[in-house]
Tab-separated table of C-alpha atoms in Angstrom:
chain	number	residue	atom	x	y	z
A	1	MET	CA	0.008	0.011	0.012
A	2	GLU	CA	1.210	3.511	-0.794
A	3	LEU	CA	0.525	6.220	1.790
A	4	LEU	CA	0.826	10.014	1.458
A	5	ASP	CA	2.770	12.069	3.961
A	6	PRO	CA	0.397	14.272	6.035
A	7	THR	CA	3.130	16.530	7.381
A	8	THR	CA	4.651	19.840	6.248
A	9	GLY	CA	7.737	21.638	7.326
A	10	ALA	CA	7.935	25.346	7.921
A	11	ALA	CA	9.105	27.413	5.008
A	12	ALA	CA	12.867	27.851	5.036
A	13	GLN	CA	13.878	31.227	6.390
A	14	ALA	CA	17.286	32.777	6.688
A	15	ILE	CA	17.769	33.984	10.265
A	16	ALA	CA	20.778	36.055	11.179
A	17	TYR	CA	21.613	36.874	14.768
A	18	ALA	CA	22.802	40.367	15.570
A	19	PRO	CA	26.446	40.458	16.623
A	20	ARG	CA	26.817	40.016	20.400
A	21	PRO	CA	28.421	42.968	22.232
A	22	GLY	CA	31.745	42.200	23.908
A	23	SER	CA	30.614	44.139	26.961
A	24	ILE	CA	27.370	45.627	28.310
A	25	GLU	CA	29.213	48.730	29.584
A	26	GLY	CA	27.661	51.931	28.294
A	27	LYS	CA	25.033	50.048	26.301
A	28	ARG	CA	21.389	51.136	26.161
A	29	ILE	CA	19.138	48.229	27.203
A	30	ALA	CA	15.668	47.550	25.782
A	31	LEU	CA	13.367	45.438	27.978
A	32	ILE	CA	10.460	43.760	26.103
A	33	GLU	CA	7.686	42.963	28.483
A	34	ASN	CA	5.267	40.192	27.430
A	35	THR	CA	2.216	41.321	29.547
A	36	LYS	CA	2.243	38.299	31.894
A	37	PHE	CA	1.970	38.837	35.657
A	38	ASN	CA	5.264	40.121	37.134
A	39	SER	CA	7.135	40.015	33.862
A	40	ASP	CA	7.710	43.798	34.241
A	41	LYS	CA	9.054	43.341	37.750
A	42	LEU	CA	11.452	40.588	36.633
A	43	LEU	CA	12.713	42.703	33.749
A	44	VAL	CA	13.247	45.751	35.967
A	45	LYS	CA	15.389	43.595	38.302
A	46	ILE	CA	17.393	42.259	35.385
A	47	GLY	CA	17.770	45.827	34.018
A	48	ASP	CA	18.960	47.073	37.431
A	49	ILE	CA	21.618	44.305	37.557
A	50	LEU	CA	22.813	45.196	34.038
A	51	VAL	CA	23.104	48.872	35.017
A	52	HIS	CA	24.614	48.536	38.491
A	53	ASP	CA	26.797	45.444	38.151
A	54	TYR	CA	27.713	45.621	34.447
A	55	GLY	CA	27.728	49.348	33.728
A	56	ALA	CA	24.886	49.535	31.218
A	57	ALA	CA	23.907	53.158	30.385
A	58	GLY	CA	20.218	52.673	31.174
A	59	THR	CA	17.052	50.752	30.411
A	60	ARG	CA	13.738	51.410	28.721
A	61	MET	CA	10.781	49.066	28.735
A	62	TRP	CA	8.256	48.275	25.977
A	63	ARG	CA	5.089	46.208	26.323
A	64	LYS	CA	3.928	43.767	23.666
A	65	ARG	CA	0.284	43.696	22.646
A	66	ASN	CA	-0.104	40.238	24.197
A	67	ALA	CA	2.072	37.312	25.126
A	68	SER	CA	1.234	35.241	22.054
A	69	VAL	CA	2.515	37.583	19.377
A	70	PRO	CA	5.940	38.942	18.461
A	71	ALA	CA	6.823	42.524	19.417
A	72	HIS	CA	5.028	44.754	16.979
A	73	GLU	CA	6.714	46.863	14.360
A	74	GLU	CA	6.627	50.163	16.306
A	75	ILE	CA	8.578	48.496	19.162
A	76	ILE	CA	11.129	47.049	16.789
A	77	GLU	CA	11.613	50.442	15.088
A	78	GLU	CA	12.028	52.352	18.337
A	79	VAL	CA	14.360	49.757	19.772
A	80	ARG	CA	16.447	49.847	16.631
A	81	LYS	CA	16.805	53.637	16.939
A	82	THR	CA	17.362	54.007	20.690
A	83	CYS	CA	18.926	50.864	22.140
A	84	ASP	CA	21.918	48.607	21.674
A	85	VAL	CA	20.811	45.441	23.450
A	86	VAL	CA	17.423	43.736	23.960
A	87	VAL	CA	16.302	41.541	26.861
A	88	ALA	CA	13.182	39.534	25.964
A	89	GLY	CA	11.746	36.191	26.830
A	90	VAL	CA	8.628	34.080	27.023
A	91	GLY	CA	7.466	32.375	30.135
A	92	ASP	CA	4.576	31.727	32.494
B	1	MET	CA	-10.900	17.032	-12.746
B	2	THR	CA	-7.418	15.503	-12.578
B	3	ILE	CA	-5.870	15.658	-9.169
B	4	GLN	CA	-2.061	16.001	-9.060
B	5	LEU	CA	-0.799	15.001	-5.614
B	6	VAL	CA	2.671	16.144	-4.659
B	7	SER	CA	3.185	14.799	-1.142
B	8	LYS	CA	5.943	12.397	-0.404
B	9	ARG	CA	4.833	8.755	-0.744
B	10	TYR	CA	5.671	5.859	1.539
B	11	GLN	CA	5.505	2.264	0.445
B	12	VAL	CA	4.179	-0.054	3.105
B	13	ALA	CA	4.778	-3.726	2.480
B	14	ASP	CA	1.597	-5.676	2.104
B	15	ALA	CA	2.354	-7.659	5.214
B	16	ALA	CA	2.953	-4.529	7.280
B	17	ASP	CA	-0.015	-2.959	8.899
B	18	PRO	CA	-0.500	0.548	7.344
B	19	ILE	CA	-2.337	1.736	10.481
B	20	GLU	CA	0.591	0.700	12.581
B	21	PHE	CA	2.902	2.434	10.103
B	22	CYS	CA	1.004	5.722	10.686
B	23	PHE	CA	1.479	5.321	14.435
B	24	GLN	CA	5.190	4.698	13.926
B	25	GLN	CA	5.524	7.864	11.874
B	26	GLY	CA	4.028	9.921	14.668
B	27	TRP	CA	1.113	10.996	12.501
B	28	THR	CA	-1.783	10.182	14.788
B	29	ASP	CA	-3.555	11.638	17.795
B	30	GLY	CA	-3.256	8.331	19.668
B	31	LEU	CA	-6.159	6.668	17.917
B	32	PRO	CA	-5.879	4.515	14.769
B	33	VAL	CA	-6.223	6.482	11.502
B	34	VAL	CA	-7.542	5.615	8.061
B	35	PRO	CA	-4.469	5.059	5.872
B	36	PRO	CA	-4.171	8.061	3.499
B	37	THR	CA	-4.011	6.523	0.057
B	38	ALA	CA	-3.964	8.563	-3.105
B	39	ASP	CA	-7.448	7.513	-4.117
B	40	ARG	CA	-8.972	8.547	-0.805
B	41	VAL	CA	-7.130	11.867	-0.779
B	42	ALA	CA	-8.120	12.642	-4.348
B	43	ALA	CA	-11.796	11.945	-3.481
B	44	MET	CA	-11.561	14.375	-0.595
B	45	LEU	CA	-10.140	17.172	-2.836
B	46	GLU	CA	-12.643	16.353	-5.586
B	47	ALA	CA	-15.550	16.812	-3.147
B	48	ALA	CA	-14.425	20.348	-2.391
B	49	ARG	CA	-13.277	21.049	-5.971
B	50	LEU	CA	-9.875	22.037	-4.742
B	51	ASP	CA	-6.517	21.919	-6.414
B	52	ALA	CA	-3.985	19.996	-4.349
B	53	LYS	CA	-1.547	22.882	-4.270
B	54	GLN	CA	-4.091	25.546	-3.354
B	55	GLU	CA	-3.172	27.359	-0.115
B	56	VAL	CA	-5.949	27.125	2.415
B	57	GLY	CA	-4.186	29.110	5.052
B	58	PHE	CA	-0.851	30.534	6.119
B	59	ILE	CA	0.219	30.529	9.774
B	60	THR	CA	2.392	33.636	9.917
B	61	HIS	CA	4.159	33.077	13.214
B	62	ARG	CA	5.012	29.517	12.251
B	63	ALA	CA	5.805	30.310	8.598
B	64	VAL	CA	3.656	27.355	7.632
B	65	SER	CA	1.559	27.198	4.460
B	66	ILE	CA	-1.395	24.787	4.717
B	67	SER	CA	-2.208	23.305	1.293
B	68	ALA	CA	-5.512	21.677	0.326
B	69	GLU	CA	-3.637	18.427	-0.216
B	70	LYS	CA	-2.380	18.321	3.346
B	71	VAL	CA	-5.837	19.102	4.683
B	72	ALA	CA	-7.267	16.300	2.554
B	73	ILE	CA	-4.663	13.782	3.743
B	74	ASN	CA	-5.391	14.592	7.375
B	75	ALA	CA	-9.171	14.527	6.771
B	76	VAL	CA	-8.833	11.050	5.291
B	77	MET	CA	-6.818	9.919	8.327
B	78	ALA	CA	-9.467	11.385	10.667
B	79	GLY	CA	-12.157	9.301	9.038
B	80	CYS	CA	-14.012	12.114	7.276
B	81	LYS	CA	-16.383	11.431	4.399
B	82	PRO	CA	-15.412	13.439	1.287
B	83	GLU	CA	-18.501	15.637	1.700
B	84	TYR	CA	-17.159	16.868	5.058
B	85	MET	CA	-14.121	18.386	3.348
B	86	PRO	CA	-15.604	21.914	2.755
B	87	VAL	CA	-16.364	22.146	6.491
B	88	VAL	CA	-12.821	21.145	7.374
B	89	ILE	CA	-11.476	23.683	4.869
B	90	ALA	CA	-13.594	26.468	6.423
B	91	ALA	CA	-12.309	25.504	9.896
B	92	VAL	CA	-8.727	25.629	8.703
B	93	GLU	CA	-9.367	29.034	7.179
B	94	GLY	CA	-10.722	30.089	10.562
B	95	ILE	CA	-7.700	29.080	12.637
B	96	ALA	CA	-5.359	30.611	10.007
B	97	ASP	CA	-7.213	33.945	10.236
B	98	PRO	CA	-4.999	36.621	11.963
B	99	ARG	CA	-7.896	37.369	14.327
B	100	TRP	CA	-7.799	33.764	15.641
B	101	SER	CA	-4.044	34.255	15.946
B	102	TYR	CA	-2.862	30.624	15.782
B	103	HIS	CA	0.336	30.705	17.741
B	104	GLY	CA	-1.222	31.500	21.101
B	105	PRO	CA	-4.118	29.056	21.266
B	106	GLY	CA	-2.174	26.467	19.260
B	107	THR	CA	0.701	26.450	21.740
B	108	SER	CA	-0.300	27.828	25.081
B	109	THR	CA	-0.013	26.096	28.437
B	110	GLY	CA	-3.699	27.143	28.746
B	111	GLY	CA	-4.500	24.016	26.679
B	112	ALA	CA	-7.203	25.363	24.337
B	113	ALA	CA	-9.105	23.224	21.908
B	114	VAL	CA	-10.851	24.567	18.822
B	115	LEU	CA	-14.571	24.669	19.481
B	116	MET	CA	-16.312	24.466	16.123
B	117	ILE	CA	-19.927	25.590	15.839
B	118	VAL	CA	-21.544	24.621	12.518
B	119	ASN	CA	-24.542	26.636	11.273
B	120	GLY	CA	-26.718	26.639	8.171
B	121	PRO	CA	-27.962	23.949	5.850
B	122	VAL	CA	-24.676	22.014	5.791
B	123	ALA	CA	-25.172	21.041	9.425
B	124	ARG	CA	-28.425	19.250	8.665
B	125	GLU	CA	-27.218	17.783	5.374
B	126	LEU	CA	-24.137	16.225	6.923
B	127	ASP	CA	-25.945	15.190	10.106
B	128	VAL	CA	-23.743	17.280	12.422
B	129	ASN	CA	-25.253	16.573	15.820
B	130	CYS	CA	-27.040	19.428	17.560
B	131	GLY	CA	-29.105	17.364	19.983
B	132	ASP	CA	-28.712	14.487	22.457
B	133	ASN	CA	-25.223	13.828	23.832
B	134	LEU	CA	-24.047	17.039	22.172
B	135	PHE	CA	-20.432	16.892	23.290
B	136	GLY	CA	-20.304	13.109	23.422
B	137	PRO	CA	-19.606	10.385	20.911
B	138	GLY	CA	-21.951	8.871	18.341
B	139	TRP	CA	-21.865	11.098	15.245
B	140	ARG	CA	-19.306	10.620	12.540
B	141	ALA	CA	-19.373	14.236	11.374
B	142	ASN	CA	-18.809	15.649	14.883
B	143	ALA	CA	-16.111	13.138	15.726
B	144	THR	CA	-14.105	13.308	12.500
B	145	ILE	CA	-14.313	16.954	11.372
B	146	GLY	CA	-12.754	18.257	14.532
B	147	ARG	CA	-10.309	15.394	14.536
B	148	ALA	CA	-9.224	16.340	10.999
B	149	LEU	CA	-8.577	19.924	12.162
B	150	ARG	CA	-6.511	18.745	15.127
B	151	LEU	CA	-4.477	16.427	12.859
B	152	VAL	CA	-3.771	19.387	10.578
B	153	MET	CA	-2.627	21.364	13.598
B	154	ARG	CA	-0.370	18.502	14.631
B	155	ASN	CA	0.978	17.348	11.316
B	156	VAL	CA	1.070	20.619	9.367
B	157	CYS	CA	1.248	23.463	11.942
B	158	GLY	CA	3.588	21.678	14.324
B	159	SER	CA	1.277	21.657	17.353
B	160	MET	CA	2.770	18.432	18.731
B	161	PRO	CA	2.009	17.735	22.409
B	162	GLY	CA	5.083	18.506	24.464
B	163	LEU	CA	6.790	20.443	21.674
B	164	LEU	CA	4.793	23.291	20.115
B	165	ASP	CA	1.568	22.277	21.879
B	166	ARG	CA	2.479	22.973	25.491
B	167	GLY	CA	-0.969	22.577	27.046
B	168	THR	CA	-0.434	21.885	30.741
B	169	LEU	CA	-3.633	19.834	30.949
B	170	GLY	CA	-5.387	20.126	27.608
B	171	HIS	CA	-8.851	18.544	27.555
B	172	PRO	CA	-10.838	15.868	25.652
B	173	GLY	CA	-12.137	18.483	23.201
B	174	LYS	CA	-8.684	18.506	21.679
B	175	LEU	CA	-9.590	15.258	20.002
B	176	SER	CA	-12.688	16.790	18.381
B	177	TYR	CA	-14.993	19.578	19.587
B	178	VAL	CA	-17.686	20.050	16.981
B	179	ILE	CA	-21.357	20.943	17.525
B	180	ALA	CA	-24.145	22.299	15.358
B	181	GLU	CA	-26.801	24.781	16.376
B	182	ASN	CA	-30.322	23.368	16.630
B	183	GLU	CA	-31.751	25.900	14.170
B	184	ALA	CA	-34.832	23.793	13.486
B	185	GLU	CA	-36.136	24.065	17.034
B	186	SER	CA	-34.438	27.246	18.213
B	187	PRO	CA	-36.697	30.277	18.680
B	188	TRP	CA	-33.692	32.578	18.248
B	189	THR	CA	-31.548	34.108	15.516
B	190	PRO	CA	-28.837	31.582	14.560
B	191	LEU	CA	-25.265	32.369	15.539
B	192	HIS	CA	-24.059	32.810	11.936
B	193	VAL	CA	-26.857	35.305	11.184
B	194	GLU	CA	-25.903	37.289	14.302
B	195	ARG	CA	-22.347	37.284	12.934
B	196	GLY	CA	-23.312	38.757	9.603
B	197	PHE	CA	-24.222	35.820	7.357
B	198	ARG	CA	-27.540	34.950	5.677
B	199	PRO	CA	-29.615	32.094	7.105
B	200	GLU	CA	-29.163	30.010	3.938
B	201	GLN	CA	-25.347	30.268	4.118
B	202	SER	CA	-23.400	27.556	5.896
B	203	THR	CA	-20.643	28.524	8.275
B	204	VAL	CA	-18.181	27.299	10.842
B	205	THR	CA	-17.314	29.429	13.875
B	206	VAL	CA	-13.986	28.574	15.518
B	207	MET	CA	-13.324	29.601	19.095
B	208	ALA	CA	-10.240	28.775	21.186
B	209	ALA	CA	-11.889	27.096	24.120
B	210	ASN	CA	-11.615	25.301	27.421
B	211	GLY	CA	-13.820	22.337	28.126
B	212	PRO	CA	-17.614	22.529	28.494
B	213	HIS	CA	-19.025	23.187	31.995
B	214	GLN	CA	-22.495	21.752	32.621
B	215	PHE	CA	-24.920	23.455	34.937
B	216	TYR	CA	-28.249	22.325	36.326
B	217	ASN	CA	-31.447	24.184	37.093
B	218	GLN	CA	-34.610	22.074	37.429
B	219	LEU	CA	-36.540	24.557	39.571
B	220	SER	CA	-36.921	27.755	37.605
B	221	ASN	CA	-39.607	28.403	35.002
B	222	THR	CA	-38.372	31.819	34.018
B	223	ALA	CA	-35.408	33.106	31.961
B	224	GLU	CA	-34.121	35.057	34.913
B	225	GLY	CA	-34.199	31.970	37.125
B	226	VAL	CA	-32.278	29.741	34.754
B	227	LEU	CA	-29.762	32.430	33.813
B	228	THR	CA	-29.156	33.348	37.459
B	229	THR	CA	-27.869	29.805	38.039
B	230	LEU	CA	-25.796	30.013	34.882
B	231	ALA	CA	-24.302	33.366	35.827
B	232	ASP	CA	-23.514	32.112	39.304
B	233	ASP	CA	-21.585	29.142	37.750
B	234	MET	CA	-19.862	31.296	35.120
B	235	ARG	CA	-18.772	34.101	37.364
B	236	ILE	CA	-15.585	32.394	38.468
B	237	SER	CA	-14.496	30.199	35.579
B	238	GLY	CA	-11.785	29.861	33.020
B	239	GLY	CA	-9.416	32.765	32.633
B	240	VAL	CA	-11.499	35.092	34.710
B	241	MET	CA	-8.843	37.823	34.472
B	242	GLY	CA	-8.299	37.291	30.764
B	243	GLN	CA	-11.736	38.424	29.677
B	244	PRO	CA	-12.000	36.063	26.700
B	245	HIS	CA	-15.058	34.913	24.776
B	246	TYR	CA	-17.558	32.566	26.302
B	247	ALA	CA	-19.919	30.205	24.475
B	248	VAL	CA	-23.227	29.484	26.185
B	249	VAL	CA	-24.953	26.372	24.931
B	250	LEU	CA	-28.634	26.226	25.912
B	251	ALA	CA	-30.322	22.843	25.571
B	252	GLY	CA	-33.951	22.081	24.904
B	253	GLU	CA	-35.714	22.610	28.255
B	254	HIS	CA	-33.730	25.712	29.208
B	255	MET	CA	-34.118	27.045	25.693
B	256	ARG	CA	-37.908	26.756	25.895
B	257	THR	CA	-38.045	28.241	29.399
B	258	ILE	CA	-35.930	31.255	28.432
B	259	ALA	CA	-37.776	31.825	25.167
B	260	GLY	CA	-41.042	31.432	27.063
B	261	SER	CA	-40.128	34.535	29.046
B	262	GLY	CA	-39.814	36.399	25.754
B	263	TRP	CA	-36.026	36.785	25.941
B	264	ASN	CA	-33.861	36.788	22.790
B	265	LYS	CA	-30.122	36.167	22.525
B	266	ALA	CA	-29.270	39.853	23.108
B	267	ASP	CA	-31.298	39.773	26.352
B	268	ILE	CA	-29.399	36.623	27.456
B	269	ARG	CA	-26.042	38.225	26.706
B	270	ARG	CA	-26.894	41.431	28.538
B	271	PHE	CA	-28.133	39.573	31.631
B	272	LEU	CA	-25.092	37.353	31.743
B	273	PHE	CA	-22.729	40.287	31.261
B	274	GLU	CA	-24.335	42.138	34.129
B	275	HIS	CA	-24.507	39.168	36.484
B	276	THR	CA	-21.094	37.631	36.026
B	277	GLN	CA	-19.058	40.550	37.338
B	278	ASN	CA	-16.638	40.103	40.242
B	279	SER	CA	-15.474	42.649	42.756
B	280	HIS	CA	-11.782	43.554	42.674
B	281	ALA	CA	-11.683	42.569	46.322
B	282	HIS	CA	-12.802	39.003	45.561
B	283	LEU	CA	-10.392	38.648	42.702
B	284	LYS	CA	-7.523	39.863	44.867
B	285	ARG	CA	-8.490	37.748	47.891
B	286	THR	CA	-8.635	34.596	45.745
B	287	GLY	CA	-5.271	35.094	44.038
B	288	ARG	CA	-6.577	36.027	40.630
B	289	MET	CA	-5.786	39.753	40.565
B	290	SER	CA	-2.421	41.113	41.623
B	291	ALA	CA	-1.845	44.059	43.953
B	292	GLU	CA	-2.948	44.776	47.525
B	293	LEU	CA	-6.561	45.339	48.585
B	294	LYS	CA	-7.553	49.012	48.401
B	295	PRO	CA	-10.520	50.915	49.804
B	296	GLY	CA	-13.390	50.666	47.328
B	297	ASP	CA	-12.356	47.236	45.982
B	298	GLU	CA	-15.437	45.623	47.481
B	299	THR	CA	-17.696	47.639	45.178
B	300	LEU	CA	-15.389	48.110	42.189
B	301	MET	CA	-16.619	45.463	39.689
B	302	ARG	CA	-14.771	43.795	36.824
B	303	PRO	CA	-16.861	42.190	34.066
B	304	LEU	CA	-16.098	38.627	33.038
B	305	VAL	CA	-15.778	39.666	29.371
B	306	GLU	CA	-15.180	43.024	27.769
B	307	SER	CA	-18.618	43.265	26.185
B	308	PRO	CA	-21.906	41.313	26.060
B	309	ASP	CA	-21.042	40.550	22.419
B	310	ASP	CA	-18.166	38.404	23.611
B	311	ILE	CA	-20.705	35.822	24.788
B	312	LEU	CA	-21.739	33.496	21.895
B	313	VAL	CA	-25.173	32.056	22.559
B	314	VAL	CA	-25.992	28.755	20.841
B	315	ALA	CA	-29.175	26.662	21.018
B	316	ALA	CA	-28.064	23.020	21.114
B	317	GLY	CA	-28.318	19.857	23.206
B	318	GLY	CA	-30.975	17.265	23.958
B	319	ARG	CA	-34.628	18.122	24.242
B	320	ALA	CA	-35.004	16.512	27.671
B	321	GLY	CA	-33.070	17.505	30.772
B	322	THR	CA	-32.591	20.768	32.633
B	323	PHE	CA	-28.958	21.008	31.818
B	324	SER	CA	-27.041	23.512	29.701
B	325	ALA	CA	-23.416	24.463	29.420
B	326	TYR	CA	-20.980	27.320	29.191
B	327	ILE	CA	-17.546	27.200	27.633
B	328	PRO	CA	-14.824	29.626	28.658
B	329	GLY	CA	-12.670	30.849	25.835
B	330	TRP	CA	-8.903	30.575	25.999
B	331	GLY	CA	-6.661	33.492	26.943
B	332	SER	CA	-8.098	36.869	26.198
B	333	LYS	CA	-9.996	38.464	23.362
B	334	ARG	CA	-6.849	40.426	22.530
B	335	SER	CA	-4.971	37.118	22.092
B	336	SER	CA	-7.582	35.247	20.038
B	337	GLN	CA	-11.008	36.061	18.687
B	338	ALA	CA	-13.710	33.677	17.506
B	339	VAL	CA	-13.900	33.720	13.732
B	340	THR	CA	-16.752	32.616	11.453
B	341	LYS	CA	-16.053	31.351	7.915
B	342	GLU	CA	-18.431	30.382	5.194
B	343	VAL	CA	-18.458	26.744	4.131
B	344	LYS	CA	-18.041	26.897	0.373
B	345	ARG	CA	-19.595	23.881	-1.290
B	346	PRO	CA	-19.334	23.241	-5.002
B	347	GLY	CA	-22.684	23.539	-6.715
B	348	VAL	CA	-24.498	24.865	-3.642
């Protein structure tokens, strides 16, 4: 018997990572908040550590529309213009 | 029409069990599937007059294109009759719609299933159950149409349990979760007409949903009485802080009692919206809302949903028995909205 494959792979995409900074010192940090409870508090703590222990220049936080979608274009544009490093994550 | 199928083919030795082969490939939901042979798949496409390569939907955040051929293969495996294919196609269009926003409900720890509500002539023609044992087994259309959708989610969209389907608990509706509205006996405007379609059109409404919650009221002979019980059950349920959609499924006896009071679906929605609100104080005391209690929290009310229109009212279920059900939506309305798609049937 001959059977047909029911599966599909995702379309191939080229993904390039931004170069990693050698040091956080003097860098402007973007914090991307995913709207879940306490995610803002966690990111503030991480930002504080990056500023006080690693010499980052400062932090600014953005809030996604909801946890299930990528950061929207306005966030990406502003981060691109005003920051050097992004801290983001997904979690419950 | 000539059907050109492009999917990879697997030869299964005659002695080997093709059903077992499908299990071994990881293609099933845990139940045996109908082996997807070219003849069966072609019949499925033929019934919907679809070209194999036609794109039915594109899941942006997964970069996945869902072709008609892949839907057909999974519909065969689910046990669908070819005439079910247009309903499956409409459901796939629904979950691929940006408003449904696949990645959240398809992945979330919240464990949503896809509740499918079928309206219009197709429901009666395909014998989609709208009566006794509404959410239970016994009807091929209900059992296989939703199963086909879930197999597409698994095999095409990557919603594999434990990988990109991270439901903490999930629920049995993730196997299949299909109902029709009992338009023949309902005194109310059908759901699809409320959502902008004509009565003679056939539609599928997809809603990211938790499991059904049954409630019981054998005492009341008024709309207000029955709906007071329902509101009391609904008030704390599902993602009470998320403010998602709710589906309310009113079965025969309750339907007749509520209609007997002269209430229509808009009246039901308004009553439920007003009577399912929680005080901020209660939500904070019970660990649902963050922050400390403040003066005024006892009287500051938060509605269960953002608007009465977020409650979908459906007449369905057995004629006998003073039971009905409500179904909390997954997440929030900002994360996923119920979507209604027309079922396009060739020659209808």
